[in-house]
């Protein structure tokens, strides 16, 4: 039972008398704290500028006659105008610091402020990748320590720390597989990927030059082991399997899958984006995985969304470790952590690296945040992360399965995310309409139309950092829009009604984006 707070409001009950939208039009279009904001080009003037530099004195013009003759045509803004423009825009955004962010497969958990404090320590924040190694020993210690914990949590043999996102990690893992196969003179051409896979999996395999073939799923939403075994053969380089998978289910046959793939001479890539559901509980190394990326920005709480940096270290089996990319860190017997690069790879007996993924060592700011998160949680805390993430998802699944179709609900508990379909919606109502109505309820929509194996899919991942009160309020919102979708409520088709803009033409925006302001006479 939820208890009323001081104002008498109980979590989950609608607030009445809310006047942000009702009332007369205003002259500015602003509505109290909800501010309209034109484009920079509409507010800027070429005569205005936020900087005041003296005209350059002396010194020869070295532009070789290519200097601009006409004005550049960019809008000038003063510093306060610039600050206000971006602050106003930022207030129209949704953020994990504003509310529950139910995007399935994305693990939008709270970013602990302790991580931020650690990452901002000058010894970490103010260093540069081109500094002499002797001046960044502490940073190398952090990378090495994080690598140690990633290996400990996954039961794997080696780790490439440099990939900068999950998809980048996938590419790194597949390039390791390619290098291992080439080293034994084995030109296999096919990578098998389940239909429910994240789009990055087939894209990665194709980018690395492989042919991609689907692995079918069972009616329970898991990889069909028999069908997989039937397809294995001398042309299959490997499989890419997400575990827990994108239907929110654990692949129970993972060990049997790995054994079958290995027996057929292939390698097993595991997409580890959903590691949050099993961290501290299951070690992918024990399941026969050869390579798996870990999204530090998902499982280990480093911020993401809005295009911020990610980080996708890849853990590798003993068979693949020799091919891992440079650079990486290694501790010698004297206790010193070294950066292993081309010039000292011999000394560290790492001469078969397939190459490198990045110019430098990877996302240092994400490493410090992820390590701070791990050490502050400890082994027991990380285990509880997985348990609470799964508990929260099952609470959502079971609280809503009377109004929303849960295609895999009958197969038992889900892992970290609850999957629903649009079955039972009124004829002309779609998942998109429901998602738009959820915006009116003050939530970022869940992941929609993914995985592809479920019609009108809605994938909800609450994460462990939501309280029961927050979950209850979200469930109330989702229940309400689901009931309207089933009843065929017309107002859903025009939702959102309360967002700064209504429905945008998303197809047009994607196909024909307007990227330039053509009216240069704006002054
Ligand atoms: C997020 C995700 C990826 C890709 O990770 P990025 O860091 O966004 O590149 C791959 N697979 C799955 C299942 C994911 O959820």
XYZ file of C-alpha atoms and ligand atoms in Angstrom:
538
model
C 0.000 0.000 0.000
C 1.272 3.458 -0.825
C 0.975 6.118 1.830
C -0.135 9.705 1.165
C 2.634 12.299 1.321
C 2.321 15.709 2.996
C 0.212 17.150 0.164
C -2.247 14.278 0.425
C -1.201 12.871 -2.968
C -0.665 9.136 -3.224
C 1.704 7.637 -5.797
C -0.296 6.289 -8.707
C -3.303 8.593 -8.299
C -3.915 11.214 -10.984
C -3.421 14.824 -9.911
C -6.498 16.924 -10.663
C -6.756 20.658 -11.263
C -3.501 20.583 -13.242
C -3.484 23.804 -15.293
C -0.320 23.641 -17.411
C -2.359 23.219 -20.591
C -5.790 24.629 -19.959
C -6.554 28.352 -20.061
C -6.269 31.175 -22.583
C -3.559 31.462 -25.235
C -0.539 33.549 -24.292
C 1.063 36.260 -26.444
C 4.480 34.528 -26.458
C 3.277 30.969 -26.879
C 5.022 30.245 -23.561
C 2.961 28.655 -20.835
C 4.551 29.610 -17.553
C 7.630 27.399 -17.297
C 6.913 25.607 -20.583
C 8.850 27.856 -22.958
C 8.642 27.941 -26.733
C 12.017 28.154 -28.434
C 12.732 29.170 -32.039
C 15.751 27.954 -34.023
C 19.129 29.614 -33.511
C 18.799 31.002 -37.033
C 15.521 32.637 -36.117
C 16.898 34.425 -33.065
C 20.455 35.179 -34.170
C 21.723 38.217 -36.054
C 24.940 38.471 -38.000
C 25.841 41.681 -36.133
C 25.774 39.973 -32.742
C 28.507 37.786 -31.373
C 29.378 36.105 -28.114
C 33.090 36.782 -28.510
C 34.999 40.017 -28.908
C 38.420 39.440 -30.477
C 40.700 42.241 -31.649
C 41.368 42.422 -35.394
C 44.554 40.461 -36.103
C 47.591 42.755 -36.392
C 50.459 42.072 -38.782
C 51.402 38.558 -39.841
C 50.987 37.521 -43.424
C 47.710 36.003 -44.627
C 48.562 32.376 -45.333
C 45.206 31.342 -46.836
C 46.655 31.368 -50.361
C 43.780 33.386 -51.776
C 41.123 31.083 -50.337
C 39.906 33.530 -47.712
C 36.182 34.096 -47.524
C 34.851 37.133 -49.353
C 31.176 36.946 -48.328
C 29.859 36.828 -44.754
C 29.681 33.293 -43.347
C 25.929 33.561 -42.741
C 25.901 31.972 -39.301
C 23.615 33.538 -36.727
C 25.463 35.437 -34.017
C 24.278 35.171 -30.441
C 25.476 36.729 -27.235
C 26.593 34.391 -24.476
C 23.359 34.741 -22.434
C 21.246 34.157 -25.555
C 23.257 31.025 -26.321
C 23.017 29.691 -22.785
C 19.259 30.300 -22.700
C 18.679 28.695 -26.085
C 20.255 25.410 -25.066
C 18.832 25.491 -21.553
C 15.323 25.986 -22.939
C 15.781 23.153 -25.417
C 17.167 20.877 -22.714
C 13.972 21.399 -20.705
C 11.969 19.831 -23.533
C 13.983 16.662 -23.216
C 13.340 13.544 -21.196
C 16.149 12.249 -18.998
C 16.879 9.486 -16.530
C 17.176 12.235 -13.898
C 13.544 13.225 -14.658
C 11.816 9.890 -14.512
C 11.637 6.203 -15.319
C 13.080 5.475 -18.772
C 11.543 2.142 -19.821
C 13.559 1.579 -23.023
C 13.972 -2.188 -23.286
C 17.465 -3.492 -24.097
C 18.990 -0.133 -23.128
C 19.311 -0.543 -19.325
C 18.544 3.077 -18.526
C 19.525 2.954 -14.869
C 20.375 5.768 -12.488
C 23.938 7.084 -12.849
C 25.282 7.258 -9.286
C 26.783 10.660 -8.481
C 29.732 8.986 -6.797
C 30.858 7.816 -10.273
C 30.776 11.408 -11.468
C 32.802 12.611 -8.522
C 35.494 10.011 -9.154
C 35.604 10.679 -12.908
C 36.088 14.405 -12.247
C 39.153 13.946 -10.033
C 41.844 15.990 -11.803
C 44.250 13.029 -11.922
C 41.742 11.250 -14.155
C 39.865 14.104 -15.815
C 42.790 16.292 -16.850
C 45.150 13.761 -18.425
C 45.777 13.328 -22.129
C 46.293 10.098 -24.100
C 49.531 11.455 -25.581
C 51.133 12.066 -22.172
C 54.242 9.967 -21.478
C 53.185 6.640 -19.966
C 55.239 7.371 -16.837
C 52.937 10.305 -16.015
C 49.668 8.325 -16.271
C 50.401 5.260 -14.145
C 47.243 5.817 -12.092
C 45.047 5.801 -15.192
C 46.690 2.569 -16.397
C 46.032 1.061 -12.945
C 42.333 1.950 -13.346
C 42.115 0.325 -16.777
C 43.909 -2.759 -15.518
C 41.799 -3.012 -12.366
C 38.574 -2.678 -14.367
C 39.841 -5.323 -16.813
C 40.532 -7.622 -13.845
C 36.990 -7.257 -12.500
C 35.435 -7.752 -15.932
C 37.391 -11.001 -16.300
C 36.414 -12.063 -12.792
C 32.707 -11.374 -13.412
C 32.650 -13.145 -16.775
C 35.077 -16.026 -16.158
C 36.901 -15.217 -19.379
C 40.603 -15.204 -20.277
C 41.389 -11.855 -21.879
C 39.740 -8.504 -22.461
C 40.015 -5.796 -25.108
C 39.230 -2.522 -23.352
C 39.419 -0.121 -26.281
C 36.072 -0.584 -28.144
C 33.912 2.469 -27.704
C 30.392 0.996 -27.700
C 28.533 -2.277 -27.852
C 28.446 -2.362 -31.642
C 32.156 -1.497 -31.773
C 32.792 -4.364 -29.342
C 30.833 -6.731 -31.576
C 33.080 -5.783 -34.478
C 36.147 -6.336 -32.299
C 34.911 -9.798 -31.271
C 34.058 -10.834 -34.833
C 37.456 -9.586 -36.065
C 39.085 -11.764 -33.376
C 37.099 -14.747 -34.689
C 38.145 -13.924 -38.240
C 41.808 -13.658 -37.177
C 41.649 -16.993 -35.326
C 40.112 -18.721 -38.361
C 42.618 -17.152 -40.755
C 45.484 -18.211 -38.498
C 44.440 -21.828 -39.036
C 43.833 -21.248 -42.746
C 40.103 -21.780 -42.443
C 38.063 -19.488 -44.720
C 34.568 -19.854 -43.276
C 31.940 -17.500 -44.660
C 28.779 -17.638 -42.588
C 27.709 -16.192 -39.245
C 24.416 -17.429 -37.788
C 22.222 -14.896 -35.977
C 18.796 -15.464 -34.353
C 15.814 -13.570 -35.754
C 15.324 -11.771 -32.454
C 18.858 -10.284 -32.534
C 19.600 -6.589 -32.154
C 20.187 -5.011 -35.578
C 23.832 -4.426 -34.737
C 24.542 -8.209 -34.768
C 23.810 -8.921 -38.442
C 25.221 -5.498 -39.359
C 28.500 -6.329 -37.608
C 28.801 -9.742 -39.251
C 28.090 -8.245 -42.685
C 30.535 -5.373 -42.072
C 33.246 -7.921 -41.211
C 32.594 -9.603 -44.578
C 30.433 -12.541 -43.484
C 27.193 -13.833 -44.945
C 24.446 -13.675 -42.347
C 21.902 -16.458 -41.923
C 18.977 -16.607 -39.493
C 18.643 -19.138 -36.713
C 14.964 -19.892 -36.021
C 13.387 -19.529 -32.573
C 11.157 -21.953 -30.688
C 7.585 -20.889 -29.867
C 8.900 -20.152 -26.336
C 11.158 -17.409 -27.740
C 14.515 -19.194 -27.434
C 17.081 -20.371 -29.987
C 15.977 -23.610 -31.643
C 18.927 -25.863 -30.727
C 17.994 -28.627 -33.151
C 17.650 -26.249 -36.090
C 20.972 -24.660 -35.155
C 22.748 -28.023 -34.953
C 21.299 -28.984 -38.322
C 22.770 -25.860 -39.935
C 26.285 -26.093 -38.438
C 29.036 -27.174 -40.796
C 32.466 -26.323 -42.216
C 31.236 -23.007 -43.694
C 29.981 -21.582 -40.355
C 32.490 -19.232 -38.725
C 30.359 -18.702 -35.682
C 27.086 -17.701 -34.066
C 26.069 -14.429 -32.431
C 23.656 -15.018 -29.584
C 22.259 -12.528 -27.097
C 21.898 -13.911 -23.592
C 19.574 -13.087 -21.895
C 17.945 -12.657 -25.282
C 15.915 -9.741 -26.604
C 12.649 -11.486 -25.707
C 13.815 -11.045 -22.095
C 14.513 -14.784 -21.698
C 17.601 -16.690 -20.598
C 18.988 -19.034 -23.259
C 18.988 -22.186 -21.153
C 20.671 -24.233 -23.876
C 23.648 -21.885 -24.097
C 26.212 -24.493 -23.025
C 24.806 -27.055 -25.481
C 24.830 -24.396 -28.214
C 28.484 -23.553 -27.503
C 29.494 -27.216 -27.433
C 27.781 -27.848 -30.770
C 29.358 -24.781 -32.397
C 32.825 -25.684 -31.090
C 32.440 -29.287 -32.242
C 31.702 -27.925 -35.721
C 34.860 -25.774 -35.607
C 33.124 -22.416 -35.110
C 33.195 -19.725 -32.423
C 30.513 -18.341 -30.126
C 29.940 -14.591 -29.912
C 27.618 -13.528 -27.117
C 25.973 -10.113 -27.245
C 26.380 -9.091 -23.613
C 24.200 -5.977 -23.719
C 21.775 -7.668 -21.319
C 24.445 -8.638 -18.793
C 22.624 -6.572 -16.150
C 20.178 -9.450 -15.653
C 22.881 -11.986 -14.779
C 25.865 -10.025 -13.467
C 27.273 -11.781 -10.393
C 25.019 -14.808 -11.039
C 26.273 -16.399 -14.268
C 29.740 -16.343 -15.856
C 29.568 -16.424 -19.677
C 32.968 -18.175 -19.671
C 31.290 -21.169 -18.008
C 28.774 -21.266 -20.861
C 31.454 -21.699 -23.526
C 31.349 -18.160 -24.893
C 34.419 -17.091 -26.938
C 33.790 -13.345 -27.103
C 31.285 -11.021 -25.479
C 31.018 -7.259 -25.323
C 29.946 -5.561 -22.151
C 28.177 -2.226 -22.444
C 29.675 -0.315 -19.516
C 27.038 2.319 -20.270
C 24.284 -0.199 -19.613
C 25.343 -2.701 -16.957
C 27.832 -0.536 -15.115
C 25.818 2.685 -15.025
C 27.987 5.023 -17.050
C 25.660 7.618 -18.574
C 24.222 7.100 -22.054
C 21.498 8.465 -24.245
C 21.644 11.743 -26.062
C 24.678 10.524 -27.986
C 26.981 10.478 -25.004
C 30.049 8.245 -25.087
C 29.636 4.539 -24.583
C 32.233 1.910 -23.825
C 32.174 -1.702 -24.987
C 35.050 -3.826 -23.660
C 35.132 -7.341 -25.127
C 36.026 -10.349 -22.999
C 37.731 -13.170 -24.881
C 38.242 -16.913 -24.413
C 41.683 -18.478 -24.300
C 41.294 -19.425 -27.990
C 40.633 -15.836 -29.078
C 42.791 -13.856 -26.629
C 45.998 -14.032 -28.745
C 44.218 -12.083 -31.505
C 42.850 -9.284 -29.291
C 43.636 -5.741 -30.482
C 46.341 -3.404 -29.228
C 46.756 -1.540 -26.991
C 45.950 -3.139 -23.642
C 47.353 -3.072 -20.135
C 49.366 -5.779 -18.414
C 50.958 -5.998 -14.997
C 54.493 -7.378 -14.719
C 55.864 -9.234 -11.709
C 57.324 -6.038 -10.248
C 53.736 -4.787 -9.876
C 53.979 -2.139 -12.596
C 51.093 -1.813 -15.092
C 52.326 -1.358 -18.675
C 50.592 -0.262 -21.821
C 51.177 -2.967 -24.432
C 51.619 -1.359 -27.857
C 53.220 -2.379 -31.145
C 56.726 -1.559 -29.901
C 56.571 -3.804 -26.809
C 54.062 -6.485 -27.988
C 56.949 -8.979 -28.360
C 57.948 -8.622 -24.721
C 54.370 -9.446 -23.727
C 54.138 -12.310 -26.235
C 51.198 -10.713 -28.011
C 52.312 -10.836 -31.626
C 49.088 -11.942 -33.341
C 46.857 -8.942 -32.594
C 44.472 -8.371 -35.515
C 45.170 -4.641 -35.322
C 43.546 -1.904 -33.269
C 40.024 -0.532 -32.766
C 40.841 3.025 -31.719
C 43.673 5.521 -31.744
C 44.163 5.320 -27.973
C 43.162 3.141 -24.993
C 39.396 3.656 -24.999
C 36.887 5.690 -22.995
C 38.818 6.680 -19.872
C 35.923 8.617 -18.328
C 33.684 5.582 -18.649
C 36.347 3.313 -17.144
C 36.620 5.408 -13.992
C 32.822 5.567 -13.637
C 32.333 1.831 -14.197
C 35.083 0.902 -11.732
C 33.649 3.283 -9.111
C 30.257 1.623 -9.625
C 31.649 -1.908 -9.304
C 33.760 -1.214 -6.242
C 30.966 0.662 -4.474
C 28.544 -2.231 -5.080
C 30.936 -5.063 -4.291
C 30.261 -8.683 -5.214
C 27.083 -8.904 -3.112
C 25.794 -5.584 -4.445
C 26.282 -6.570 -8.081
C 24.446 -9.828 -7.497
C 21.600 -7.864 -5.974
C 21.573 -5.550 -9.005
C 20.757 -8.550 -11.203
C 18.158 -9.910 -8.776
C 16.382 -6.569 -8.359
C 16.448 -5.826 -12.102
C 14.749 -9.180 -12.743
C 12.294 -8.692 -9.880
C 11.259 -5.244 -11.146
C 10.708 -6.535 -14.693
C 8.594 -9.429 -13.440
C 6.557 -7.048 -11.289
C 5.723 -5.068 -14.439
C 5.027 -8.222 -16.483
C 2.639 -9.703 -13.926
C 0.962 -6.382 -13.074
C 0.004 -5.767 -16.693
C -0.553 -9.164 -18.286
C -4.316 -8.861 -17.684
C -4.469 -5.826 -20.017
C -1.489 -6.364 -22.325
C -0.704 -9.562 -24.231
C 2.566 -11.054 -22.948
C 3.494 -13.610 -25.633
C 6.135 -15.362 -23.531
C 4.441 -14.731 -20.165
C 3.151 -18.308 -19.925
C 6.705 -19.719 -20.306
C 7.573 -18.455 -16.817
C 9.366 -15.482 -15.286
C 11.176 -13.055 -17.565
C 14.683 -11.774 -16.993
C 15.345 -8.012 -16.872
C 12.684 -6.907 -19.370
C 8.987 -7.509 -19.968
C 7.808 -8.057 -23.537
C 4.254 -7.264 -24.666
C 2.510 -7.356 -28.051
C -0.312 -5.308 -29.609
C -2.676 -8.289 -29.671
C -6.096 -7.175 -28.426
C -5.752 -3.505 -29.413
C -8.740 -2.038 -31.259
C -8.419 -2.454 -35.023
C -6.923 0.908 -35.981
C -4.830 1.453 -32.854
C -1.123 0.683 -33.029
C 1.815 0.346 -30.671
C 2.948 3.749 -31.934
C -0.321 5.347 -30.765
C 0.069 3.820 -27.331
C 3.667 5.059 -27.118
C 2.612 8.586 -28.057
C -0.061 8.532 -25.348
C 2.598 7.473 -22.847
C 4.405 10.750 -23.619
C 1.283 12.600 -22.421
C 1.537 10.599 -19.203
C 5.042 12.012 -18.718
C 7.087 8.983 -19.748
C 9.610 8.299 -22.452
C 8.064 5.410 -24.423
C 9.398 1.893 -24.145
C 11.302 0.185 -26.981
C 8.785 -0.431 -29.770
C 8.598 -2.882 -32.686
C 11.681 -4.700 -31.369
C 12.308 -7.602 -31.212
C 10.858 -8.191 -34.687
C 9.607 -11.660 -33.783
C 6.697 -10.184 -31.781
C 3.926 -8.221 -33.514
C 3.764 -4.574 -32.406
C 6.354 -5.356 -29.710
C 6.704 -3.264 -26.575
C 9.842 -4.044 -24.595
C 9.936 -2.588 -21.084
C 13.116 -2.613 -18.986
C 12.641 -0.827 -15.675
C 16.118 -1.645 -14.210
C 16.827 -2.166 -10.532
C 17.107 1.519 -9.674
C 13.341 2.191 -9.711
C 11.443 2.122 -6.423
C 8.158 0.270 -6.012
C 6.329 3.613 -5.932
C 7.917 4.625 -9.253
C 7.021 1.262 -10.788
C 3.438 1.541 -9.522
C 3.008 4.943 -11.093
C 4.416 3.724 -14.407
C 2.163 0.660 -14.305
C -0.844 2.952 -13.692
C 0.114 5.012 -16.748
C 0.726 2.011 -18.992
C -2.458 0.295 -17.806
C -4.474 3.408 -18.594
C -3.120 3.800 -22.148
C -3.439 0.037 -22.756
C -7.108 0.147 -21.739
C -7.645 3.071 -24.112
C -5.883 1.141 -26.903
C -8.170 -1.845 -26.394
C -11.270 0.356 -26.250
C -10.240 2.115 -29.491
C -10.120 5.577 -27.896
C -9.867 8.043 -30.843
C -7.771 10.551 -28.946
C -4.860 8.082 -29.011
C -4.472 8.637 -32.753
C -3.598 12.299 -32.204
C -1.483 11.883 -29.072
C 0.673 13.412 -27.719
C -1.639 16.253 -26.784
C 0.546 17.843 -24.123
C 4.038 17.662 -25.627
C 5.605 20.825 -27.090
C 4.871 19.363 -30.566
C 2.222 16.832 -31.625
C 2.978 14.138 -34.212
C 5.980 14.821 -36.347
C 6.404 13.277 -39.765
C 9.122 10.885 -38.675
C 9.448 9.160 -42.046
C 9.925 12.473 -43.817
C 12.389 13.567 -41.146
C 14.440 10.391 -41.623
C 14.262 10.311 -45.424
C 14.557 14.016 -46.177
C 16.140 15.681 -43.181
C 16.460 19.457 -43.424
C 20.005 19.958 -42.238
C 20.752 23.487 -43.417
C 19.083 26.807 -42.829
C 18.789 28.186 -46.332
C 17.567 31.666 -45.560
C 20.824 33.578 -45.228
C 19.030 36.932 -45.090
C 17.883 36.387 -41.553
C 19.492 39.524 -40.158
C 22.497 -1.682 -26.879
C 22.631 -2.967 -27.577
C 23.628 -3.168 -28.546
C 24.532 -2.077 -29.073
O 25.232 -1.381 -28.107
P 25.721 0.121 -28.376
O 26.545 0.445 -27.192
O 24.470 0.932 -28.498
O 26.502 0.126 -29.656
C 23.746 -4.426 -29.099
N 22.920 -5.415 -28.748
C 21.935 -5.257 -27.838
C 21.045 -6.421 -27.480
C 21.741 -4.015 -27.235
O 20.770 -3.850 -26.348
